[in-house]
Amino acid sequence: IAMDNEEAKIVVGQNIPLVTGRFTNAGTATGTVNPFQTVERQDVGITLRIKSQVGENGTVRMTIYEENSSVSGTSSQVTNKTSVETFVTVDDGSMIAIGGLIKDEYNDSSTGVPLLQSIPILGNLFKSSDRTRHKNNLMLFLRPIVIRNQADADKLTLNRYDAIRSQQQSLMPDKSYLMRINDAPVLPVIKPDTHIDTTVPADPQTQSVPMPSVSPIPDLRNPAPPVPTK
């Protein structure tokens, strides 16, 4: 959820330190060398930034930036990044496909005994090969919905809440008599008319006690005139 003409940001990943520079400070008095390095932290993972603006005719203009990044290597610290940035105008409640980010990685490595692994045919008994392939497809579909009042916000929140709860129930493990834990945590059920009463009831034993009356302090600078007596 984002306010009108305000930017919203979602990051799913890690915040890692990256070395941006290395310097050496040579002391003039003692002749010692003090090496140091500068580090900058950067978000790595899936990043989505959206800035929306609602028009008078019910259209929504969005500025969208999506990024999928990762770090490869330990010494070189190479950052792999794929991103898409665009401007679109969509009607309220309509869905639009922004684009897709495809990432395909293939690694092939082999280890074995020196010399023996080079023998034809029999060398396969003295070596091993490892092949890995990672393929990620990230598709972005957006469906903006304008929330005009609190009732629309409650309806949208309960709809998303029920969808997440249904997904949790579908991932429940199968019943097993050998395992003691057969249930996974599931969100509680929330009804649309559920309201929490936060008022504190009054104590029936508490009674109001009248405050004692206090006579005013006489003014000694202007004494009251004596009351005539008969």
Short mmCIF file of C-alpha atoms in Angstrom, two decimals, residues 103-227:
data_model
loop_
_atom_site.label_atom_id
_atom_site.label_comp_id
_atom_site.label_asym_id
_atom_site.label_seq_id
_atom_site.Cartn_x
_atom_site.Cartn_y
_atom_site.Cartn_z
CA LYS A 103 18.51 -15.41 -14.69
CA ASP A 104 20.31 -18.56 -15.89
CA GLU A 105 23.52 -19.83 -14.24
CA TYR A 106 25.50 -22.93 -15.25
CA ASN A 107 28.57 -24.23 -13.41
CA ASP A 108 30.73 -27.21 -14.39
CA SER A 109 33.63 -28.40 -12.23
CA SER A 110 35.64 -31.62 -12.01
CA THR A 111 38.10 -33.04 -9.47
CA GLY A 112 40.22 -36.19 -9.53
CA VAL A 113 43.52 -37.90 -8.87
CA PRO A 114 46.41 -36.41 -10.87
CA LEU A 115 47.71 -38.51 -13.79
CA LEU A 116 45.24 -41.33 -13.11
CA GLN A 117 42.26 -39.23 -14.22
CA SER A 118 43.90 -38.76 -17.64
CA ILE A 119 43.86 -42.48 -18.48
CA PRO A 120 41.33 -43.17 -21.28
CA ILE A 121 38.13 -44.90 -20.10
CA LEU A 122 39.63 -46.02 -16.78
CA GLY A 123 40.30 -42.40 -15.80
CA ASN A 124 36.60 -41.89 -15.10
CA LEU A 125 37.00 -44.07 -12.01
CA PHE A 126 39.46 -41.60 -10.50
CA LYS A 127 37.59 -38.33 -11.08
CA SER A 128 34.23 -36.77 -10.37
CA SER A 129 32.27 -34.05 -12.15
CA ASP A 130 29.80 -31.58 -10.69
CA ARG A 131 27.32 -29.73 -12.87
CA THR A 132 24.82 -27.27 -11.44
CA ARG A 133 22.28 -25.06 -13.17
CA HIS A 134 20.11 -22.39 -11.58
CA LYS A 135 17.35 -20.76 -13.58
CA ASN A 136 15.12 -18.06 -12.11
CA ASN A 137 12.19 -16.46 -13.90
CA LEU A 138 10.71 -13.37 -12.24
CA MET A 139 7.55 -11.98 -13.84
CA LEU A 140 6.02 -8.69 -12.70
CA PHE A 141 2.25 -8.13 -12.90
CA LEU A 142 0.66 -5.09 -11.27
CA ARG A 143 -3.00 -4.42 -10.48
CA PRO A 144 -3.48 -1.03 -8.82
CA ILE A 145 -6.56 -0.55 -6.64
CA VAL A 146 -7.53 2.90 -5.36
CA ILE A 147 -8.57 2.85 -1.68
CA ARG A 148 -11.07 5.66 -1.15
CA ASN A 149 -12.31 5.00 2.39
CA GLN A 150 -11.75 2.79 5.43
CA ALA A 151 -14.29 0.21 4.23
CA ASP A 152 -12.26 -0.39 1.05
CA ALA A 153 -9.08 -0.72 3.13
CA ASP A 154 -10.69 -3.28 5.47
CA LYS A 155 -12.07 -5.30 2.57
CA LEU A 156 -8.71 -5.40 0.77
CA THR A 157 -6.83 -6.28 3.97
CA LEU A 158 -9.18 -9.16 4.84
CA ASN A 159 -8.97 -10.46 1.27
CA ARG A 160 -5.16 -10.61 1.36
CA TYR A 161 -5.23 -12.02 4.91
CA ASP A 162 -7.53 -14.87 3.89
CA ALA A 163 -5.37 -15.62 0.83
CA ILE A 164 -2.23 -15.95 2.96
CA ARG A 165 -4.07 -18.10 5.51
CA SER A 166 -5.35 -20.42 2.76
CA GLN A 167 -1.82 -20.79 1.44
CA GLN A 168 -0.57 -21.72 4.91
CA GLN A 169 -3.28 -24.37 5.22
CA SER A 170 -2.32 -25.88 1.87
CA LEU A 171 1.28 -26.28 3.09
CA MET A 172 0.29 -28.22 6.20
CA PRO A 173 2.27 -31.48 6.57
CA ASP A 174 0.53 -34.83 6.25
CA LYS A 175 -0.63 -36.52 9.42
CA SER A 176 1.92 -38.95 10.80
CA TYR A 177 1.75 -41.25 13.80
CA LEU A 178 5.54 -41.33 14.11
CA MET A 179 6.07 -37.58 14.41
CA ARG A 180 4.76 -35.70 17.40
CA ILE A 181 4.37 -32.38 15.59
CA ASN A 182 1.81 -32.66 12.79
CA ASP A 183 0.63 -29.05 12.59
CA ALA A 184 2.29 -25.92 11.25
CA PRO A 185 1.50 -22.42 12.55
CA VAL A 186 -1.53 -20.86 10.83
CA LEU A 187 -2.89 -17.33 11.14
CA PRO A 188 -6.04 -17.01 13.26
CA VAL A 189 -9.45 -16.42 11.71
CA ILE A 190 -10.57 -12.77 11.62
CA LYS A 191 -14.19 -11.91 10.94
CA PRO A 192 -15.13 -8.64 9.24
CA ASP A 193 -17.35 -7.51 12.16
CA THR A 194 -14.83 -8.34 14.90
CA HIS A 195 -14.14 -5.32 17.10
CA ILE A 196 -12.07 -5.25 20.27
CA ASP A 197 -13.67 -3.41 23.18
CA THR A 198 -10.94 -1.40 24.84
CA THR A 199 -13.15 0.35 27.43
CA VAL A 200 -12.39 -0.39 31.09
CA PRO A 201 -15.50 -1.25 33.19
CA ALA A 202 -16.08 0.80 36.30
CA ASP A 203 -15.56 -0.78 39.71
CA PRO A 204 -18.96 -1.20 41.43
CA GLN A 205 -17.34 -0.79 44.86
CA THR A 206 -15.97 2.63 43.99
CA GLN A 207 -18.19 5.41 45.32
CA SER A 208 -17.82 9.13 45.03
CA VAL A 209 -16.91 10.83 48.31
CA PRO A 210 -17.83 14.53 48.71
CA MET A 211 -14.91 16.83 49.39
CA PRO A 212 -14.96 18.64 52.75
CA SER A 213 -15.80 22.32 52.64
CA VAL A 214 -13.01 24.76 53.47
CA SER A 215 -13.71 28.19 54.92
CA PRO A 216 -12.03 31.08 53.10
CA ILE A 217 -8.94 32.70 54.63
CA PRO A 218 -9.76 36.16 56.04
CA ASP A 219 -7.97 39.17 54.58
CA LEU A 220 -6.03 40.81 57.43
CA ARG A 221 -5.20 43.92 55.37
CA ASN A 222 -8.90 44.84 54.91
CA PRO A 223 -10.69 43.55 57.97
CA ALA A 224 -14.43 43.26 57.72
CA PRO A 225 -16.47 45.97 59.55
CA PRO A 226 -17.93 44.93 62.88
CA VAL A 227 -21.48 43.71 62.82
#
